[in-house]
Tab-separated table of C-alpha atoms and ligand atoms in Angstrom:
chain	number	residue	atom	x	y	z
A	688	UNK	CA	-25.445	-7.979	6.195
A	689	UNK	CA	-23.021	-6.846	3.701
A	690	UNK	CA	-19.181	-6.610	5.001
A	691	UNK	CA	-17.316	-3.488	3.209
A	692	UNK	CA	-13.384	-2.404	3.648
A	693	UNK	CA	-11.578	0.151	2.692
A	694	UNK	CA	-7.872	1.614	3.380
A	695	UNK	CA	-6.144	4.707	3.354
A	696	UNK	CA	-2.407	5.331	3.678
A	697	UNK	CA	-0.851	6.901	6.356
A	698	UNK	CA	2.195	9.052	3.936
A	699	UNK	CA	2.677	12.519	3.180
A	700	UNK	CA	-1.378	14.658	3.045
A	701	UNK	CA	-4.706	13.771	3.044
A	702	UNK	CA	-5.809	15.804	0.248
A	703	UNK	CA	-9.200	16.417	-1.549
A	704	UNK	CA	-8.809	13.675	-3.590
A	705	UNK	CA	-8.694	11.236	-1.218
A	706	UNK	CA	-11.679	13.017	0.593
A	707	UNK	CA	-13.642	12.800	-2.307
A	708	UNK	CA	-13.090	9.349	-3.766
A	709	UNK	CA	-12.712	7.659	-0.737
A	710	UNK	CA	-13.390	9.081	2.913
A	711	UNK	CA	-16.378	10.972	2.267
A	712	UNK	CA	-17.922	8.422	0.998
A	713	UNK	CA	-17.329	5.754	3.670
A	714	UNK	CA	-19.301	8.170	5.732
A	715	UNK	CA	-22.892	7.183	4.574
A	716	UNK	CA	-21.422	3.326	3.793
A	717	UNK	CA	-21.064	2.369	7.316
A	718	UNK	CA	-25.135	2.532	7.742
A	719	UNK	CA	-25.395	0.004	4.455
A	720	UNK	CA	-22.835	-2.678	6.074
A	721	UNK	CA	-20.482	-3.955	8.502
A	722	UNK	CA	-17.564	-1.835	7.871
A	723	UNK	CA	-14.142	-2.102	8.308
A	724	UNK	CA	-11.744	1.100	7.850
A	725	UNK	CA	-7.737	1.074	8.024
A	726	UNK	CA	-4.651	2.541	8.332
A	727	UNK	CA	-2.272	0.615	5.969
A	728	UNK	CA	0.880	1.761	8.173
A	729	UNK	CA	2.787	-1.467	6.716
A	730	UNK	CA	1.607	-0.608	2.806
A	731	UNK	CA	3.744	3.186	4.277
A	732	UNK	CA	6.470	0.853	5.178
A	733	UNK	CA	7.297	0.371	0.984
A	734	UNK	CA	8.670	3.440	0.369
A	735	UNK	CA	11.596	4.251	3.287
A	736	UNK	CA	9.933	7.197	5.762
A	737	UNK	CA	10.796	8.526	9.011
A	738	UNK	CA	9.931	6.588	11.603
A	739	UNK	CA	8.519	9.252	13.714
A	740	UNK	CA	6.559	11.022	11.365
A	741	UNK	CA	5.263	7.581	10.493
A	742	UNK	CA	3.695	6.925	13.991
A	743	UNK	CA	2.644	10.528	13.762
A	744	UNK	CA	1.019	10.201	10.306
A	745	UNK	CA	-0.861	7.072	11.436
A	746	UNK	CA	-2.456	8.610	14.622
A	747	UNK	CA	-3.613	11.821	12.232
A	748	UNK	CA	-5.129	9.591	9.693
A	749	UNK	CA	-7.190	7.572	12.533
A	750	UNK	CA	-7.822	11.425	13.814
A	751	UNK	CA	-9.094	12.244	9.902
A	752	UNK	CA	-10.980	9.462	9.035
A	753	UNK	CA	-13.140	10.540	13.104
A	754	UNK	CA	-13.439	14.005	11.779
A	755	UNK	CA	-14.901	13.353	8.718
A	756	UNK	CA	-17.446	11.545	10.549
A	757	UNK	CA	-16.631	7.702	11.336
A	758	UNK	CA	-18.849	6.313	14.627
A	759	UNK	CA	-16.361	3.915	16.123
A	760	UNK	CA	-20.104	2.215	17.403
A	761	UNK	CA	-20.976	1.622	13.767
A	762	UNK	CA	-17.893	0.956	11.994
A	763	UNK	CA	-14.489	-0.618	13.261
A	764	UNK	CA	-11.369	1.681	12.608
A	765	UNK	CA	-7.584	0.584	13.499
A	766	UNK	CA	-4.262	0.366	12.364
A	767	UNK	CA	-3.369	-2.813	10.149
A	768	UNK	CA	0.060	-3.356	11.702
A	769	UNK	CA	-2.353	-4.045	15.118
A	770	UNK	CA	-3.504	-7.054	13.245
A	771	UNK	CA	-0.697	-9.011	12.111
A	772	UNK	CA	-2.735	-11.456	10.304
A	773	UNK	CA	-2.454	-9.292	7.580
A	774	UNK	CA	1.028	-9.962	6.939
A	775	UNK	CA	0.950	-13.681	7.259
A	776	UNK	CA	-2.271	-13.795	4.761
A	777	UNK	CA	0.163	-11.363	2.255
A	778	UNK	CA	2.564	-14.442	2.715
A	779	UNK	CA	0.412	-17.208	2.000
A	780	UNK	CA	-1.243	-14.990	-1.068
A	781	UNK	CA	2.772	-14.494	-2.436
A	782	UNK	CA	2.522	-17.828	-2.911
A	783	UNK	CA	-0.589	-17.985	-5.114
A	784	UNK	CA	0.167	-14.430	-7.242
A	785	UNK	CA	2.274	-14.009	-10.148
A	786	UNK	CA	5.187	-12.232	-10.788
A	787	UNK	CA	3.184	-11.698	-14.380
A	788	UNK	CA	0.674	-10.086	-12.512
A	789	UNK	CA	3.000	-7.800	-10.446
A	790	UNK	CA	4.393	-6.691	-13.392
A	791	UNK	CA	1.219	-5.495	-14.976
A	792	UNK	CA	0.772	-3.414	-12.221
A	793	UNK	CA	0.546	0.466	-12.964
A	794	UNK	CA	1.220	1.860	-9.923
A	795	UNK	CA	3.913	0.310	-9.761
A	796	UNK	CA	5.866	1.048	-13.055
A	797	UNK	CA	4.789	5.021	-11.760
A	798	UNK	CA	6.123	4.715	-8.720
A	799	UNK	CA	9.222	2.367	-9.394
A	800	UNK	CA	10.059	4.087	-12.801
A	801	UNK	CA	12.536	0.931	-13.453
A	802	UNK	CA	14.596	1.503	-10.828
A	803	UNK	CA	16.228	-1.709	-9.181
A	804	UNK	CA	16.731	0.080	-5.913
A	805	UNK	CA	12.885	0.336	-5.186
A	806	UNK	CA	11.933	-1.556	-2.188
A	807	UNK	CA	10.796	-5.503	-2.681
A	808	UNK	CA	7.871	-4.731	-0.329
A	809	UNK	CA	6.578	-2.057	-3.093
A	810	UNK	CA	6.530	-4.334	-5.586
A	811	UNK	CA	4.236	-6.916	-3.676
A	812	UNK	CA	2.750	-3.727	-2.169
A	813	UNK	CA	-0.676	-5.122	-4.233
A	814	UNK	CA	-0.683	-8.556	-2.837
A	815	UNK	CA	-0.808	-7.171	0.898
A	816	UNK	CA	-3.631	-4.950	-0.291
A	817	UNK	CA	-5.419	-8.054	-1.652
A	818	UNK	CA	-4.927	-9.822	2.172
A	819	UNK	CA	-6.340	-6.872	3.778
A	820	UNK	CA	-9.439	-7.377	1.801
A	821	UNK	CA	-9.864	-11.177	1.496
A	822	UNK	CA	-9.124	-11.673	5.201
A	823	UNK	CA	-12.459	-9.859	6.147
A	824	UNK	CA	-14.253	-11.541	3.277
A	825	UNK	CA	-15.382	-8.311	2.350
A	826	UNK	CA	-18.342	-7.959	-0.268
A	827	UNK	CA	-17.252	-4.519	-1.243
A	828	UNK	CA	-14.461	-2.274	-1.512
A	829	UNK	CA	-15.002	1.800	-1.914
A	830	UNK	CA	-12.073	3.232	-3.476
A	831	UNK	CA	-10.532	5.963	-5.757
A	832	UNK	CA	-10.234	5.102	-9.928
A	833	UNK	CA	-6.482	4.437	-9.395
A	834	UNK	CA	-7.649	1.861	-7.349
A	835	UNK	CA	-9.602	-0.203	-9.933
A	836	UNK	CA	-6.464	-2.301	-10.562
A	837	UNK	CA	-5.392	-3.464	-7.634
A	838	UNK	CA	-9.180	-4.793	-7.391
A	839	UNK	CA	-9.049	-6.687	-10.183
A	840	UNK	CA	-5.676	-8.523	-9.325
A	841	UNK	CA	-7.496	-8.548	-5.926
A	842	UNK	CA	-10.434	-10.593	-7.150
A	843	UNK	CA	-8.004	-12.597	-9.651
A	844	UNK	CA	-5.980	-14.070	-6.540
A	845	UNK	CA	-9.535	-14.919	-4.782
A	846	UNK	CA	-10.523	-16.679	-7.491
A	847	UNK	CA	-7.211	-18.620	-8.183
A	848	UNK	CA	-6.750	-19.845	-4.562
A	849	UNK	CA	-10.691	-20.970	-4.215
A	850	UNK	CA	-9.988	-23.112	-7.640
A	851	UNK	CA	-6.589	-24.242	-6.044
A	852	UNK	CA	-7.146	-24.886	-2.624
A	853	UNK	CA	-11.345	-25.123	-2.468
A	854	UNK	CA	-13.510	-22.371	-1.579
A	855	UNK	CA	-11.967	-19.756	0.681
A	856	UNK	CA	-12.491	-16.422	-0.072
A	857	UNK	CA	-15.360	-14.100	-1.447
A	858	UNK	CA	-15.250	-12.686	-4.683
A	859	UNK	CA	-15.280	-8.378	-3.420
A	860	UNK	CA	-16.850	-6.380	-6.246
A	861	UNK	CA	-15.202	-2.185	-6.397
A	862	UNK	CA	-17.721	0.494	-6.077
A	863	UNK	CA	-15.883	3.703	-6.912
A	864	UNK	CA	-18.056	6.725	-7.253
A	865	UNK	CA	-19.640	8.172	-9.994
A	866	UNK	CA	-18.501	11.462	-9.586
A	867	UNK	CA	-14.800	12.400	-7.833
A	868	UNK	CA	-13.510	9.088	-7.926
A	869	UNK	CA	-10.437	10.705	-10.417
A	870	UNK	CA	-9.660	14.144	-9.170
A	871	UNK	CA	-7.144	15.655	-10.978
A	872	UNK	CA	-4.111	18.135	-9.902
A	873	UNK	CA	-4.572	21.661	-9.513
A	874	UNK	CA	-1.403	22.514	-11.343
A	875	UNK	CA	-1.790	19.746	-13.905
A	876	UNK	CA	-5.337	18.823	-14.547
A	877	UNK	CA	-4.245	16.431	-16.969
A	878	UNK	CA	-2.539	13.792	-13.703
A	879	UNK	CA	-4.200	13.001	-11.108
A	880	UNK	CA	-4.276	14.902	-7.559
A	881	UNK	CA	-1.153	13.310	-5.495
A	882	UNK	CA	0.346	13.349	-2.425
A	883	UNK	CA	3.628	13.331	-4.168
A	884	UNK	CA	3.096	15.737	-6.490
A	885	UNK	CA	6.506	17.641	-7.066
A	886	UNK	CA	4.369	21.204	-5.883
A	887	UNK	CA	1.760	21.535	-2.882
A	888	UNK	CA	-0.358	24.064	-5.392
A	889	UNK	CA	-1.355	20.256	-7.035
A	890	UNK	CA	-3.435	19.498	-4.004
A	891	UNK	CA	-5.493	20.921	-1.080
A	892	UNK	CA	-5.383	19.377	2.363
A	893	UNK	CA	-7.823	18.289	4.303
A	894	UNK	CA	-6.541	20.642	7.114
A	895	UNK	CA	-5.744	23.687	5.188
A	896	UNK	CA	-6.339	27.091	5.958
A	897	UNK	CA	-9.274	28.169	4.243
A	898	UNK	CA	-6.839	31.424	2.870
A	899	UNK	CA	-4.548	29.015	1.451
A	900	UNK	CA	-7.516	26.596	-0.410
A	901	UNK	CA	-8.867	30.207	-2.010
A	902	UNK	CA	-5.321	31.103	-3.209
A	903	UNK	CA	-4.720	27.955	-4.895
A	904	UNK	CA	-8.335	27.125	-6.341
A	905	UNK	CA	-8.007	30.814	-7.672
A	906	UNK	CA	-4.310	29.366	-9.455
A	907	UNK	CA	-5.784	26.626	-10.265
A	908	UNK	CA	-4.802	25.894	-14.078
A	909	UNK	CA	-7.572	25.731	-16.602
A	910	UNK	CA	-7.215	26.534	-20.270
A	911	UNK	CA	-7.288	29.566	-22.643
A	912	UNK	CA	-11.135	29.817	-23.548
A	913	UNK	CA	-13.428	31.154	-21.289
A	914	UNK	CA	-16.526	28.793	-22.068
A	915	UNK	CA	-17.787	26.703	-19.056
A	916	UNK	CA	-18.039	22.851	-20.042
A	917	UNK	CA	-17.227	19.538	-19.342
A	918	UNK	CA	-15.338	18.114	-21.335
A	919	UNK	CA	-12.187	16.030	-19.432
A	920	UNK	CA	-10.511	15.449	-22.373
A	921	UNK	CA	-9.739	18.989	-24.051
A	922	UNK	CA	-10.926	20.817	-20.593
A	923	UNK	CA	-8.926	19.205	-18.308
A	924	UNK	CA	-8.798	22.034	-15.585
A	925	UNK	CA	-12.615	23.642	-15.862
A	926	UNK	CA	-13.739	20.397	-16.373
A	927	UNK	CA	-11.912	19.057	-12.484
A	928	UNK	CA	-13.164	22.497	-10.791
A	929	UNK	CA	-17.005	21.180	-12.497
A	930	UNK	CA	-16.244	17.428	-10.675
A	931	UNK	CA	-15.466	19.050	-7.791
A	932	UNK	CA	-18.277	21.304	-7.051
A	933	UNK	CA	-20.813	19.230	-8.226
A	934	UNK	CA	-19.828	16.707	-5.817
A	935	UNK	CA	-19.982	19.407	-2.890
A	936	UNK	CA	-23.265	21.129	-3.582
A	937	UNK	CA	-24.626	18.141	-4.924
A	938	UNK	CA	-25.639	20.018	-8.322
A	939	UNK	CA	-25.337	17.873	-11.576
A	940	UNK	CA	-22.756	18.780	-14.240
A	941	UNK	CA	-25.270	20.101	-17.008
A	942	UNK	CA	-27.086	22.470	-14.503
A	943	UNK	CA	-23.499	23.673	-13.770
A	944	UNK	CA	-22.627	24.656	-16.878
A	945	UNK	CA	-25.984	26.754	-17.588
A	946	UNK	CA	-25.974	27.950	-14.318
A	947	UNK	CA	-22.051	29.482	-14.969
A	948	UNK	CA	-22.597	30.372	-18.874
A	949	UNK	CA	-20.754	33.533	-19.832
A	950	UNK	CA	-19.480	34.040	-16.145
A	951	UNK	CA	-16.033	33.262	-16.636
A	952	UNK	CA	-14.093	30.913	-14.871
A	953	UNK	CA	-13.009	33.260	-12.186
A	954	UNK	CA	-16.503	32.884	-10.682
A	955	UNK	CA	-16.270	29.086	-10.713
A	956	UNK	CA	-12.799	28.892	-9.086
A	957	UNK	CA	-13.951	31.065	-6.015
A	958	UNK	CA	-17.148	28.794	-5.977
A	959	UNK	CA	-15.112	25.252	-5.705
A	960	UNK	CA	-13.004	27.052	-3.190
A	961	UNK	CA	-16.067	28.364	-1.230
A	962	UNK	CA	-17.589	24.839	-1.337
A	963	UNK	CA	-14.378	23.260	-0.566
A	964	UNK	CA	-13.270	25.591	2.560
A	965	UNK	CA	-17.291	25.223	3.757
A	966	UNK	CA	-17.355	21.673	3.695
A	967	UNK	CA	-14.106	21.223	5.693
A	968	UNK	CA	-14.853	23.768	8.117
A	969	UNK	CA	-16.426	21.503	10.293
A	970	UNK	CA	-14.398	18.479	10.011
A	971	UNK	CA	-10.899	20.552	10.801
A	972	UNK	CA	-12.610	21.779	13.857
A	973	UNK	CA	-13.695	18.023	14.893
A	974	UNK	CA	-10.353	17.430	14.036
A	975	UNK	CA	-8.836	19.712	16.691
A	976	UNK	CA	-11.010	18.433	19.729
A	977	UNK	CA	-10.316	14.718	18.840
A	978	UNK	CA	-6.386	15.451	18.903
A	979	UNK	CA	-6.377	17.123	22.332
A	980	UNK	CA	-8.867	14.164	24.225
A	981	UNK	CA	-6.828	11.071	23.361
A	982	UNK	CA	-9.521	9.241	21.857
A	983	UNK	CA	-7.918	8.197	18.708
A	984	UNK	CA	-5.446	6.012	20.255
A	985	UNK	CA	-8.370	4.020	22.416
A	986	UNK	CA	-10.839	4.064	19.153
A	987	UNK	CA	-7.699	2.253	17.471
A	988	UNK	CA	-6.939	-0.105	20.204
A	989	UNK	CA	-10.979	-1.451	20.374
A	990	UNK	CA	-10.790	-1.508	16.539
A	991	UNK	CA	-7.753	-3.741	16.584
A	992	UNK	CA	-9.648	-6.462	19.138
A	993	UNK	CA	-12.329	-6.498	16.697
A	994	UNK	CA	-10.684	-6.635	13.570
A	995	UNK	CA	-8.404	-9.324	14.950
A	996	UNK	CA	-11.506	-11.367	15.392
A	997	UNK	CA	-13.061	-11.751	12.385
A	998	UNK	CA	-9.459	-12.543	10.808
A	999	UNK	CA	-8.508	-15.377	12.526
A	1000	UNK	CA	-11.091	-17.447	11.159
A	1001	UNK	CA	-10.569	-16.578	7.388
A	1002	UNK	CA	-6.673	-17.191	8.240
A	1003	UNK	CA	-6.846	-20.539	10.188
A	1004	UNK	CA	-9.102	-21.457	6.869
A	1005	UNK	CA	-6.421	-20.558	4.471
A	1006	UNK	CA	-3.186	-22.381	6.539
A	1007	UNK	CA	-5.748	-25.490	7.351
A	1008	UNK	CA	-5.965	-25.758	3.157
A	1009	UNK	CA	-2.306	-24.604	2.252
A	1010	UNK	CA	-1.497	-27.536	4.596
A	1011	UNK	CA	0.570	-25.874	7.293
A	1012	UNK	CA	0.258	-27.577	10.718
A	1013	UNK	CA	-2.180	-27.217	13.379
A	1014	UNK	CA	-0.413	-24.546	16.147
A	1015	UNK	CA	-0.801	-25.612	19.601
A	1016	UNK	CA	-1.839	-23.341	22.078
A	1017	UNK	CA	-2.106	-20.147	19.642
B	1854	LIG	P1	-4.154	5.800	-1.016
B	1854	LIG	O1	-3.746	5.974	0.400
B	1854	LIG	O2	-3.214	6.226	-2.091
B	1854	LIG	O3	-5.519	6.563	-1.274
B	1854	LIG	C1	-6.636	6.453	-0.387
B	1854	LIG	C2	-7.929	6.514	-1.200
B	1854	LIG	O4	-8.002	7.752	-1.923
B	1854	LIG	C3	-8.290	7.491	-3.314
B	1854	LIG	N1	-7.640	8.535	-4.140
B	1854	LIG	C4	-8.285	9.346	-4.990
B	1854	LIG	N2	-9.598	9.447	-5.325
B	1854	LIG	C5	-9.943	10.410	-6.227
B	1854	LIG	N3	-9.048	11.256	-6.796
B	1854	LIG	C6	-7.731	11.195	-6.500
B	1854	LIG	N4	-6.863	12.049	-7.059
B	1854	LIG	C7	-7.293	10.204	-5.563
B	1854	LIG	N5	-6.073	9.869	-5.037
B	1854	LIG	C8	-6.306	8.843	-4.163
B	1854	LIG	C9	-7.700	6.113	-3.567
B	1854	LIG	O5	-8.286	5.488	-4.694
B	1854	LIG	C10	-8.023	5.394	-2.262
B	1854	LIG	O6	-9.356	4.883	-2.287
B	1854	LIG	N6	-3.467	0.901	-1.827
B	1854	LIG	C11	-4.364	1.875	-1.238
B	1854	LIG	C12	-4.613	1.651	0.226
B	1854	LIG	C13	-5.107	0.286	0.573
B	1854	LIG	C14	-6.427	-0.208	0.413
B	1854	LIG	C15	-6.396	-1.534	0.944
B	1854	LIG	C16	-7.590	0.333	-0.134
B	1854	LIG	C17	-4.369	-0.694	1.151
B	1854	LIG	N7	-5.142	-1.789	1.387
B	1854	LIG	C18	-7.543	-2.324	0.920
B	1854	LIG	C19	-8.728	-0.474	-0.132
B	1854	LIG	C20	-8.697	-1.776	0.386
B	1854	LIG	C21	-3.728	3.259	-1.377
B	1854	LIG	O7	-2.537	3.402	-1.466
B	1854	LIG	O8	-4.618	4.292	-1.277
């Protein structure tokens, strides 16, 4: 059986974006594999946060992730600071990356912009991600486009330590969607949808009001034509609001765009927000009963035990050929 992980961040929203590249699709994945979903509180750690909204952040991810329809009796969901081994493989793996590598990273130079007061842990941000991944020997990854990078330094560091130090690690291949794996800000089609996006009309949340999603779809920014087509490039905007309904109705692209010929793009805005507020109906209202019963923390604390298992045995592997000493009694 196939072994699949993914991660999500527990900073600032869950938006659309996130929901669409990622979380809804781990949904159907956890009947194709043996899944294993996180928290990344430490990856939250890079960027300096408050500490209580931190710990409150974390439990409303595990809360989300429930919602949008995770079975803790298929798939194993917990916090990655509950598994320490993740740090200690990020250590070893440190060891074996480049600072050449780091470097090249994208996300990075966005999020850094040059500065020399950015946090260390950002900058090896990536090699943590690649020890979440490699510790579970995980065949496949499900992630967002911006993603795509840290994937391939992911598999570059696999490969370099199984040359190195004899065969560890499995090579894990990305699967990012076909459709809204890259959806783009409501404000600014052009960037990407971000939680730190300098206005909340770039993104929708996963738990807002359905009055708010219709006032911002309807704001949404598309272009000065009025002809329906996609076409990313020069129709940034129409061409997001196309992504996004298509993915939630399930409609392809091309039947779209006959489908909304000469209606303006007034129609298509309150569509996308129609299919948006429709499809998060139910999970916000999952999302309400979860919070009250208590049951994220205990579906965390089982997820933990489990994930902690399979671990040890890809980290014992990696100390055992990096040549650090046998520890008694651990
Ligand atoms: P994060 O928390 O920024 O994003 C979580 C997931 O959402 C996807 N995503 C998007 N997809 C489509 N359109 C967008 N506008 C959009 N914005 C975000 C991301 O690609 C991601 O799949 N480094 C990761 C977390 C992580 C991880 C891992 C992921 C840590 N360890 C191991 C996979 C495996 C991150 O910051 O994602």
């Amino acid at each position: 059986m196939k072994r699949i992980f993914s991660g999500m961040q527990p900073t600032g929203v869950l938006h659309l974006g996130n929901y669409l590249g990622a979380l809804k699709r781990f949904i159907p994945i956890q009947d194709e594999g043996e899944c294993y979903f996180c928290v990344v509180d430490y990856h939250a750690l890079t960027v300096p946060r408050d500490p209580a909204e931190l710990k409150r952040k974390t439990v409303e991810l595990a809360g989300l992730y429930l919602a949008a329809g995770l079975d803790p009796k298929k798939a194993t969901l917990f916090a990655q600071s509950h598994n320490p081994d993740h740090t200690e493989a990020a250590w070893m793996l440190q060891c074996v990356a480049r600072i050449g590598e780091l470097n090249r990273m994208t996300q990075f130079k966005d999020k850094g912009k040059g500065s020399d007061s950015v946090t260390a842990g950002l900058y090896t941000y990536p090699v943590l991600m690649a020890a979440d991944i490699l510790l579970y020997q995980a065949d496949e990854v499900p992630v967002g486009e911006d993603q795509k990078q840290h994937l391939e330094l992911t598999r570059d560091i696999a490969e370099r330590f199984n040359r190195e130090y004899g065969d560890t690690f499995r090579i894990p291949e990305p699967k990012i969607g076909k459709a809204g794996a890259r959806i783009m800000g409501l404000d600014h089609p052009e960037k990407k949808m971000s939680k730190s996006a300098a206005s909340d009309a770039n993104y929708v949340t996963l738990l807002e009001h359905p009055d708010s999603i219709m006032k911002k779809f309807k704001r949404a920014v598309t272009d000065s034509e009025n002809e329906i087509r996609f076409d990313p490039e020069t129709k940034p905007g129409v061409s997001n609001l196309l992504s996004i309904i298509s993915v939630l109705t399930g409609k392809d692209i091309s039947s779209l765009e006959k489908e909304y010929d000469g209606r303006g793009y007034g129609h298509l805005k309150i569509d996308t927000a129609e299919a948006v507020i429709q499809e998060l109906r139910p999970l916000q209202e999952r999302y309400t009963r979860l919070m009250e019963d208590g049951e994220v923390e205990r579906v965390l604390a089982e997820g933990a035990r489990r994930a902690r298992e399979i671990t040890g045995e890809t980290l014992a592997q990696m100390r055992e050929k990096m040549g650090l000493i046998t520890r008694i009694g651990l």
